[in-house]
Amino acid sequence: MTRKMPIIITGGGQRLGLACAKALVAQGYEVIITYRREREDIAILEGQGISCIQADFSSISGVDEFIARIQGRYSALGGIIHNASEWESEEDCLDTALLMEKMWQVHVFAPYRINLAFEALLCAGSEQDGQADIIHMTDYVAEKGSDKHIAYAASKAGLANLTCSFAKRFAPRIKVNAIAPSLLMFNSGDDTEYRNKALNKSLLRKEPGEQEGVLAIQYILDSRYMTGRTLSLDGGRHLV
Ligand SMILES: NC(=O)C1=CN([C@@H]2O[C@H](COP(=O)(O)OP(=O)(O)OC[C@H]3O[C@@H](n4cnc5c(N)ncnc54)[C@H](OP(=O)(O)O)[C@@H]3O)[C@@H](O)[C@H]2O)C=CC1
Ligand SMILES: Nc1nc2c(c(=O)[nH]1)N=C([C@H](O)[C@@H](O)CO)CN2
C-alpha cells in the first residue's frame, strides 16, 4: 500500500539521502528533503517533485527554524528519516570539545528535538496511512566503537539509544527503527589502500552502494510489525 503522507529525509542532497528520495518518489511517495549546502541539483529535484528545504542542524536555532517551517507548511507527516550526518575524526581535529559538540548536535540533539516536535504531525499521518515511521541512520561503530572516530561513534550510539526511547514513547501509532551500516559507499577521497583495508573488514568484502540502504529503508517502511529495532548492514563484519 503506497503511503500518502509526506516523508522527510534529512541530508537528502547527496549519496544515500538523495538515492532514497528518488526511489520513494518513483514509488509515488511525497518526499521532502533537507539540504545544507546550496547545489545546482536542487532545482532539478524540485522539478522531479521533491520538496527541498534548506536546513542547518549545527545550531539549536537552525533545528528550531526547520521545525517551524515544517509545522507551518504541513498538517501531517508519514515519516522522517534522520540521515543528516558528518563523519569527522579526531585525527585532523584542533578542538575535541567542538568536535564532540558538533557530532552530538547533528546526530543526537537534532533527531531528539525534531522527533519531539513532530509527534502530533506523525500521529496525524498515522491516522491517514495506518502507521508512521521514524528511521535513524546510525552506524556499526555505535555498538563497537571506533579508535579514529570516537566522538562520531559515541554520538551514533546516542542516536541508537533514541531509537529505543522513542519506540516506547510513540507506540503504537509511530514505528521507530534504526539502520546501522558499516560500509555503504566510499568517499571520492578514499585511496586504494584505505578502500582495501575497509573492504577486508567484512566477510563479503564489498562496497554495496547506496541501494543497500534504500532497500533497508523500504523494508522498514513496508513493515507492519517492527519497532525499536536496528537493521545491520555490515557484510558479516561482526564475524570477522
Ligand atoms: N557512507 C557510508 O558508508 C556509511 C554511512 N552511514 C550513515 O548513513 C547516512 C548516510 O551516509 P552518507 O550518504 O555517506 O552521508 P553524507 O556524509 O553524504 O551526509 C549526508 C548529508 O548530511 C548533511 N549534513 C551534514 N551535517 C549537517 C548539518 N549540520 N545540518 C544539516 N545537514 C547536514 C550534508 O548536507 P550538505 O551536503 O548539504 O552539506 C550531507 O549531504 C549517514 O547518517 C551516515 O552516518 C553509516 C555507515 C556507513
Ligand atoms: N556521514 C557519514 N558517515 C559515514 C560515512 C560517510 O561517508 N558519511 N562513511 C563511513 C565509512 O563508510 C566507514 O564506515 C568505512 O569507511 C562511516 N560513516
JSON list of C-alpha atoms in Angstrom, two decimals, residues 23-195:
[
{"chain": "A", "resi": 23, "resn": "ALA", "atom": "CA", "xyz": [13.42, 5.79, -5.00]},
{"chain": "A", "resi": 24, "resn": "LEU", "atom": "CA", "xyz": [10.47, 6.85, -2.86]},
{"chain": "A", "resi": 25, "resn": "VAL", "atom": "CA", "xyz": [9.28, 9.48, -5.38]},
{"chain": "A", "resi": 26, "resn": "ALA", "atom": "CA", "xyz": [9.42, 6.83, -8.11]},
{"chain": "A", "resi": 27, "resn": "GLN", "atom": "CA", "xyz": [7.05, 4.73, -5.96]},
{"chain": "A", "resi": 28, "resn": "GLY", "atom": "CA", "xyz": [4.59, 7.58, -5.59]},
{"chain": "A", "resi": 29, "resn": "TYR", "atom": "CA", "xyz": [5.58, 8.88, -2.17]},
{"chain": "A", "resi": 30, "resn": "GLU", "atom": "CA", "xyz": [5.51, 12.60, -1.42]},
{"chain": "A", "resi": 31, "resn": "VAL", "atom": "CA", "xyz": [9.10, 13.38, -0.43]},
{"chain": "A", "resi": 32, "resn": "ILE", "atom": "CA", "xyz": [10.66, 16.35, 1.37]},
{"chain": "A", "resi": 33, "resn": "ILE", "atom": "CA", "xyz": [14.45, 16.57, 1.67]},
{"chain": "A", "resi": 34, "resn": "THR", "atom": "CA", "xyz": [16.63, 18.91, 3.69]},
{"chain": "A", "resi": 35, "resn": "TYR", "atom": "CA", "xyz": [19.95, 20.11, 2.35]},
{"chain": "A", "resi": 36, "resn": "ARG", "atom": "CA", "xyz": [22.56, 22.34, 3.97]},
{"chain": "A", "resi": 37, "resn": "ARG", "atom": "CA", "xyz": [24.83, 23.48, 1.11]},
{"chain": "A", "resi": 38, "resn": "GLU", "atom": "CA", "xyz": [23.28, 25.06, -1.99]},
{"chain": "A", "resi": 39, "resn": "ARG", "atom": "CA", "xyz": [23.73, 22.96, -5.13]},
{"chain": "A", "resi": 40, "resn": "GLU", "atom": "CA", "xyz": [22.58, 23.16, -8.77]},
{"chain": "A", "resi": 41, "resn": "ASP", "atom": "CA", "xyz": [20.70, 19.85, -8.47]},
{"chain": "A", "resi": 42, "resn": "ILE", "atom": "CA", "xyz": [18.17, 21.36, -6.07]},
{"chain": "A", "resi": 43, "resn": "ALA", "atom": "CA", "xyz": [16.20, 22.96, -8.94]},
{"chain": "A", "resi": 44, "resn": "ILE", "atom": "CA", "xyz": [16.25, 19.63, -10.79]},
{"chain": "A", "resi": 45, "resn": "LEU", "atom": "CA", "xyz": [14.97, 17.78, -7.71]},
{"chain": "A", "resi": 46, "resn": "GLU", "atom": "CA", "xyz": [12.19, 20.35, -7.27]},
{"chain": "A", "resi": 47, "resn": "GLY", "atom": "CA", "xyz": [11.27, 19.72, -10.91]},
{"chain": "A", "resi": 48, "resn": "GLN", "atom": "CA", "xyz": [11.05, 16.00, -10.11]},
{"chain": "A", "resi": 49, "resn": "GLY", "atom": "CA", "xyz": [8.50, 16.73, -7.39]},
{"chain": "A", "resi": 50, "resn": "ILE", "atom": "CA", "xyz": [10.85, 16.59, -4.41]},
{"chain": "A", "resi": 51, "resn": "SER", "atom": "CA", "xyz": [10.30, 19.46, -1.96]},
{"chain": "A", "resi": 52, "resn": "CYS", "atom": "CA", "xyz": [13.73, 20.80, -0.92]},
{"chain": "A", "resi": 53, "resn": "ILE", "atom": "CA", "xyz": [14.19, 22.74, 2.31]},
{"chain": "A", "resi": 54, "resn": "GLN", "atom": "CA", "xyz": [17.49, 24.35, 3.29]},
{"chain": "A", "resi": 55, "resn": "ALA", "atom": "CA", "xyz": [18.32, 23.48, 6.90]},
{"chain": "A", "resi": 56, "resn": "ASP", "atom": "CA", "xyz": [21.48, 23.51, 9.02]},
{"chain": "A", "resi": 57, "resn": "PHE", "atom": "CA", "xyz": [21.20, 21.45, 12.16]},
{"chain": "A", "resi": 58, "resn": "SER", "atom": "CA", "xyz": [24.54, 22.64, 13.62]},
{"chain": "A", "resi": 59, "resn": "SER", "atom": "CA", "xyz": [22.75, 25.05, 15.98]},
{"chain": "A", "resi": 60, "resn": "ILE", "atom": "CA", "xyz": [19.65, 24.88, 18.17]},
{"chain": "A", "resi": 61, "resn": "SER", "atom": "CA", "xyz": [18.17, 27.82, 16.26]},
{"chain": "A", "resi": 62, "resn": "GLY", "atom": "CA", "xyz": [18.82, 26.06, 12.95]},
{"chain": "A", "resi": 63, "resn": "VAL", "atom": "CA", "xyz": [16.94, 22.98, 14.13]},
{"chain": "A", "resi": 64, "resn": "ASP", "atom": "CA", "xyz": [14.07, 25.07, 15.53]},
{"chain": "A", "resi": 65, "resn": "GLU", "atom": "CA", "xyz": [13.79, 27.10, 12.30]},
{"chain": "A", "resi": 66, "resn": "PHE", "atom": "CA", "xyz": [13.41, 23.86, 10.35]},
{"chain": "A", "resi": 67, "resn": "ILE", "atom": "CA", "xyz": [10.77, 22.61, 12.79]},
{"chain": "A", "resi": 68, "resn": "ALA", "atom": "CA", "xyz": [8.80, 25.85, 12.48]},
{"chain": "A", "resi": 69, "resn": "ARG", "atom": "CA", "xyz": [8.92, 25.70, 8.67]},
{"chain": "A", "resi": 70, "resn": "ILE", "atom": "CA", "xyz": [7.53, 22.16, 8.59]},
{"chain": "A", "resi": 71, "resn": "GLN", "atom": "CA", "xyz": [4.89, 22.90, 11.23]},
{"chain": "A", "resi": 72, "resn": "GLY", "atom": "CA", "xyz": [3.81, 25.97, 9.27]},
{"chain": "A", "resi": 73, "resn": "ARG", "atom": "CA", "xyz": [3.51, 24.08, 5.98]},
{"chain": "A", "resi": 74, "resn": "TYR", "atom": "CA", "xyz": [2.24, 20.54, 6.82]},
{"chain": "A", "resi": 75, "resn": "SER", "atom": "CA", "xyz": [-0.63, 19.20, 8.95]},
{"chain": "A", "resi": 76, "resn": "ALA", "atom": "CA", "xyz": [0.52, 15.57, 8.83]},
{"chain": "A", "resi": 77, "resn": "LEU", "atom": "CA", "xyz": [3.68, 13.54, 8.13]},
{"chain": "A", "resi": 78, "resn": "GLY", "atom": "CA", "xyz": [4.14, 9.91, 7.13]},
{"chain": "A", "resi": 79, "resn": "GLY", "atom": "CA", "xyz": [7.68, 9.70, 8.42]},
{"chain": "A", "resi": 80, "resn": "ILE", "atom": "CA", "xyz": [11.10, 11.19, 8.93]},
{"chain": "A", "resi": 81, "resn": "ILE", "atom": "CA", "xyz": [14.45, 9.60, 8.07]},
{"chain": "A", "resi": 82, "resn": "HIS", "atom": "CA", "xyz": [17.27, 11.14, 10.13]},
{"chain": "A", "resi": 83, "resn": "ASN", "atom": "CA", "xyz": [20.09, 10.75, 7.62]},
{"chain": "A", "resi": 84, "resn": "ALA", "atom": "CA", "xyz": [21.98, 14.07, 8.00]},
{"chain": "A", "resi": 85, "resn": "SER", "atom": "CA", "xyz": [25.45, 13.37, 9.33]},
{"chain": "A", "resi": 86, "resn": "GLU", "atom": "CA", "xyz": [29.08, 14.50, 9.49]},
{"chain": "A", "resi": 87, "resn": "TRP", "atom": "CA", "xyz": [31.81, 11.85, 9.59]},
{"chain": "A", "resi": 88, "resn": "GLU", "atom": "CA", "xyz": [34.74, 13.59, 11.26]},
{"chain": "A", "resi": 89, "resn": "SER", "atom": "CA", "xyz": [37.70, 12.07, 13.08]},
{"chain": "A", "resi": 90, "resn": "GLU", "atom": "CA", "xyz": [39.92, 13.22, 15.93]},
{"chain": "A", "resi": 91, "resn": "GLU", "atom": "CA", "xyz": [42.94, 12.98, 13.58]},
{"chain": "A", "resi": 92, "resn": "ASP", "atom": "CA", "xyz": [42.61, 16.37, 11.87]},
{"chain": "A", "resi": 93, "resn": "CYS", "atom": "CA", "xyz": [40.80, 18.00, 14.79]},
{"chain": "A", "resi": 94, "resn": "LEU", "atom": "CA", "xyz": [42.17, 21.05, 16.61]},
{"chain": "A", "resi": 95, "resn": "ASP", "atom": "CA", "xyz": [39.46, 21.22, 19.30]},
{"chain": "A", "resi": 96, "resn": "THR", "atom": "CA", "xyz": [37.93, 17.98, 20.55]},
{"chain": "A", "resi": 97, "resn": "ALA", "atom": "CA", "xyz": [35.35, 19.90, 22.59]},
{"chain": "A", "resi": 98, "resn": "LEU", "atom": "CA", "xyz": [33.99, 21.43, 19.38]},
{"chain": "A", "resi": 99, "resn": "LEU", "atom": "CA", "xyz": [34.14, 18.06, 17.60]},
{"chain": "A", "resi": 100, "resn": "MET", "atom": "CA", "xyz": [32.08, 16.30, 20.30]},
{"chain": "A", "resi": 101, "resn": "GLU", "atom": "CA", "xyz": [29.59, 19.21, 20.38]},
{"chain": "A", "resi": 102, "resn": "LYS", "atom": "CA", "xyz": [29.26, 19.11, 16.57]},
{"chain": "A", "resi": 103, "resn": "MET", "atom": "CA", "xyz": [28.73, 15.35, 16.46]},
{"chain": "A", "resi": 104, "resn": "TRP", "atom": "CA", "xyz": [26.22, 15.40, 19.30]},
{"chain": "A", "resi": 105, "resn": "GLN", "atom": "CA", "xyz": [24.32, 18.33, 17.79]},
{"chain": "A", "resi": 106, "resn": "VAL", "atom": "CA", "xyz": [23.68, 16.75, 14.38]},
{"chain": "A", "resi": 107, "resn": "HIS", "atom": "CA", "xyz": [23.38, 13.07, 15.37]},
{"chain": "A", "resi": 108, "resn": "VAL", "atom": "CA", "xyz": [21.54, 13.33, 18.70]},
{"chain": "A", "resi": 109, "resn": "PHE", "atom": "CA", "xyz": [20.10, 16.77, 19.52]},
{"chain": "A", "resi": 110, "resn": "ALA", "atom": "CA", "xyz": [18.60, 17.38, 16.07]},
{"chain": "A", "resi": 111, "resn": "PRO", "atom": "CA", "xyz": [16.78, 14.00, 15.83]},
{"chain": "A", "resi": 112, "resn": "TYR", "atom": "CA", "xyz": [15.71, 14.30, 19.51]},
{"chain": "A", "resi": 113, "resn": "ARG", "atom": "CA", "xyz": [14.29, 17.83, 19.13]},
{"chain": "A", "resi": 114, "resn": "ILE", "atom": "CA", "xyz": [12.63, 17.08, 15.77]},
{"chain": "A", "resi": 115, "resn": "ASN", "atom": "CA", "xyz": [11.04, 13.80, 16.94]},
{"chain": "A", "resi": 116, "resn": "LEU", "atom": "CA", "xyz": [9.51, 15.50, 19.99]},
{"chain": "A", "resi": 117, "resn": "ALA", "atom": "CA", "xyz": [8.25, 18.41, 17.89]},
{"chain": "A", "resi": 118, "resn": "PHE", "atom": "CA", "xyz": [6.75, 16.24, 15.14]},
{"chain": "A", "resi": 119, "resn": "GLU", "atom": "CA", "xyz": [4.85, 13.73, 17.29]},
{"chain": "A", "resi": 120, "resn": "ALA", "atom": "CA", "xyz": [1.45, 15.31, 16.54]},
{"chain": "A", "resi": 121, "resn": "LEU", "atom": "CA", "xyz": [2.19, 15.57, 12.79]},
{"chain": "A", "resi": 122, "resn": "LEU", "atom": "CA", "xyz": [3.29, 11.91, 12.68]},
{"chain": "A", "resi": 123, "resn": "CYS", "atom": "CA", "xyz": [0.22, 10.79, 14.64]},
{"chain": "A", "resi": 124, "resn": "ALA", "atom": "CA", "xyz": [-1.97, 12.69, 12.17]},
{"chain": "A", "resi": 125, "resn": "GLY", "atom": "CA", "xyz": [-0.14, 10.91, 9.36]},
{"chain": "A", "resi": 126, "resn": "SER", "atom": "CA", "xyz": [-0.69, 7.59, 11.09]},
{"chain": "A", "resi": 127, "resn": "GLU", "atom": "CA", "xyz": [-4.44, 8.29, 11.11]},
{"chain": "A", "resi": 128, "resn": "GLN", "atom": "CA", "xyz": [-4.32, 8.60, 7.30]},
{"chain": "A", "resi": 129, "resn": "ASP", "atom": "CA", "xyz": [-1.82, 5.87, 6.39]},
{"chain": "A", "resi": 130, "resn": "GLY", "atom": "CA", "xyz": [-2.35, 3.41, 9.23]},
{"chain": "A", "resi": 131, "resn": "GLN", "atom": "CA", "xyz": [1.18, 3.95, 10.52]},
{"chain": "A", "resi": 132, "resn": "ALA", "atom": "CA", "xyz": [4.05, 6.45, 10.59]},
{"chain": "A", "resi": 133, "resn": "ASP", "atom": "CA", "xyz": [7.80, 5.93, 10.75]},
{"chain": "A", "resi": 134, "resn": "ILE", "atom": "CA", "xyz": [10.92, 7.41, 12.26]},
{"chain": "A", "resi": 135, "resn": "ILE", "atom": "CA", "xyz": [14.18, 5.94, 10.95]},
{"chain": "A", "resi": 136, "resn": "HIS", "atom": "CA", "xyz": [17.56, 6.77, 12.47]},
{"chain": "A", "resi": 137, "resn": "MET", "atom": "CA", "xyz": [20.65, 6.22, 10.32]},
{"chain": "A", "resi": 138, "resn": "THR", "atom": "CA", "xyz": [23.19, 5.04, 12.90]},
{"chain": "A", "resi": 139, "resn": "ASP", "atom": "CA", "xyz": [26.40, 3.07, 12.24]},
{"chain": "A", "resi": 140, "resn": "TYR", "atom": "CA", "xyz": [28.06, -0.28, 13.03]},
{"chain": "A", "resi": 141, "resn": "VAL", "atom": "CA", "xyz": [30.54, 1.61, 15.23]},
{"chain": "A", "resi": 142, "resn": "ALA", "atom": "CA", "xyz": [27.72, 2.72, 17.56]},
{"chain": "A", "resi": 143, "resn": "GLU", "atom": "CA", "xyz": [27.99, -0.75, 19.10]},
{"chain": "A", "resi": 144, "resn": "LYS", "atom": "CA", "xyz": [31.70, -1.48, 18.54]},
{"chain": "A", "resi": 145, "resn": "GLY", "atom": "CA", "xyz": [33.30, 1.95, 18.96]},
{"chain": "A", "resi": 146, "resn": "SER", "atom": "CA", "xyz": [35.97, 3.45, 16.74]},
{"chain": "A", "resi": 147, "resn": "ASP", "atom": "CA", "xyz": [39.54, 4.41, 17.63]},
{"chain": "A", "resi": 148, "resn": "LYS", "atom": "CA", "xyz": [39.68, 7.09, 14.92]},
{"chain": "A", "resi": 149, "resn": "HIS", "atom": "CA", "xyz": [36.11, 8.49, 15.07]},
{"chain": "A", "resi": 150, "resn": "ILE", "atom": "CA", "xyz": [35.48, 8.47, 18.83]},
{"chain": "A", "resi": 151, "resn": "ALA", "atom": "CA", "xyz": [33.06, 11.42, 19.09]},
{"chain": "A", "resi": 152, "resn": "TYR", "atom": "CA", "xyz": [31.27, 10.33, 15.91]},
{"chain": "A", "resi": 153, "resn": "ALA", "atom": "CA", "xyz": [30.79, 6.77, 17.21]},
{"chain": "A", "resi": 154, "resn": "ALA", "atom": "CA", "xyz": [29.60, 7.99, 20.62]},
{"chain": "A", "resi": 155, "resn": "SER", "atom": "CA", "xyz": [27.04, 10.29, 19.01]},
{"chain": "A", "resi": 156, "resn": "LYS", "atom": "CA", "xyz": [25.76, 7.49, 16.79]},
{"chain": "A", "resi": 157, "resn": "ALA", "atom": "CA", "xyz": [25.42, 5.37, 19.95]},
{"chain": "A", "resi": 158, "resn": "GLY", "atom": "CA", "xyz": [23.31, 8.18, 21.38]},
{"chain": "A", "resi": 159, "resn": "LEU", "atom": "CA", "xyz": [21.16, 8.12, 18.27]},
{"chain": "A", "resi": 160, "resn": "ALA", "atom": "CA", "xyz": [20.82, 4.33, 18.56]},
{"chain": "A", "resi": 161, "resn": "ASN", "atom": "CA", "xyz": [19.56, 4.79, 22.13]},
{"chain": "A", "resi": 162, "resn": "LEU", "atom": "CA", "xyz": [16.98, 7.35, 20.96]},
{"chain": "A", "resi": 163, "resn": "THR", "atom": "CA", "xyz": [15.55, 4.53, 18.82]},
{"chain": "A", "resi": 164, "resn": "CYS", "atom": "CA", "xyz": [14.62, 2.57, 21.97]},
{"chain": "A", "resi": 165, "resn": "SER", "atom": "CA", "xyz": [13.24, 5.56, 23.89]},
{"chain": "A", "resi": 166, "resn": "PHE", "atom": "CA", "xyz": [11.10, 6.92, 21.07]},
{"chain": "A", "resi": 167, "resn": "ALA", "atom": "CA", "xyz": [9.87, 3.44, 20.11]},
{"chain": "A", "resi": 168, "resn": "LYS", "atom": "CA", "xyz": [8.47, 3.11, 23.64]},
{"chain": "A", "resi": 169, "resn": "ARG", "atom": "CA", "xyz": [7.14, 6.67, 23.78]},
{"chain": "A", "resi": 170, "resn": "PHE", "atom": "CA", "xyz": [5.42, 6.72, 20.35]},
{"chain": "A", "resi": 171, "resn": "ALA", "atom": "CA", "xyz": [3.99, 3.19, 20.10]},
{"chain": "A", "resi": 172, "resn": "PRO", "atom": "CA", "xyz": [1.63, 2.02, 18.70]},
{"chain": "A", "resi": 173, "resn": "ARG", "atom": "CA", "xyz": [0.99, 4.78, 16.15]},
{"chain": "A", "resi": 174, "resn": "ILE", "atom": "CA", "xyz": [4.59, 5.55, 15.19]},
{"chain": "A", "resi": 175, "resn": "LYS", "atom": "CA", "xyz": [7.27, 2.91, 14.49]},
{"chain": "A", "resi": 176, "resn": "VAL", "atom": "CA", "xyz": [10.83, 3.93, 15.39]},
{"chain": "A", "resi": 177, "resn": "ASN", "atom": "CA", "xyz": [13.77, 1.95, 13.97]},
{"chain": "A", "resi": 178, "resn": "ALA", "atom": "CA", "xyz": [17.42, 2.33, 13.01]},
{"chain": "A", "resi": 179, "resn": "ILE", "atom": "CA", "xyz": [19.72, 1.21, 10.22]},
{"chain": "A", "resi": 180, "resn": "ALA", "atom": "CA", "xyz": [23.38, 0.56, 11.10]},
{"chain": "A", "resi": 181, "resn": "PRO", "atom": "CA", "xyz": [25.63, 0.25, 8.03]},
{"chain": "A", "resi": 182, "resn": "SER", "atom": "CA", "xyz": [29.32, -0.50, 8.39]},
{"chain": "A", "resi": 183, "resn": "LEU", "atom": "CA", "xyz": [30.19, 0.42, 4.78]},
{"chain": "A", "resi": 184, "resn": "LEU", "atom": "CA", "xyz": [27.72, 1.60, 2.14]},
{"chain": "A", "resi": 185, "resn": "MET", "atom": "CA", "xyz": [29.79, 3.75, -0.18]},
{"chain": "A", "resi": 186, "resn": "PHE", "atom": "CA", "xyz": [33.27, 5.22, -0.09]},
{"chain": "A", "resi": 187, "resn": "ASN", "atom": "CA", "xyz": [34.04, 8.90, -0.45]},
{"chain": "A", "resi": 188, "resn": "SER", "atom": "CA", "xyz": [35.87, 10.20, -3.51]},
{"chain": "A", "resi": 189, "resn": "GLY", "atom": "CA", "xyz": [38.96, 10.99, -1.42]},
{"chain": "A", "resi": 190, "resn": "ASP", "atom": "CA", "xyz": [39.36, 7.43, -0.11]},
{"chain": "A", "resi": 191, "resn": "ASP", "atom": "CA", "xyz": [42.57, 5.98, -1.61]},
{"chain": "A", "resi": 192, "resn": "THR", "atom": "CA", "xyz": [43.13, 2.38, -2.73]},
{"chain": "A", "resi": 193, "resn": "GLU", "atom": "CA", "xyz": [44.94, 1.39, 0.46]},
{"chain": "A", "resi": 194, "resn": "TYR", "atom": "CA", "xyz": [42.08, 2.72, 2.61]},
{"chain": "A", "resi": 195, "resn": "ARG", "atom": "CA", "xyz": [39.46, 1.07, 0.42]}
]
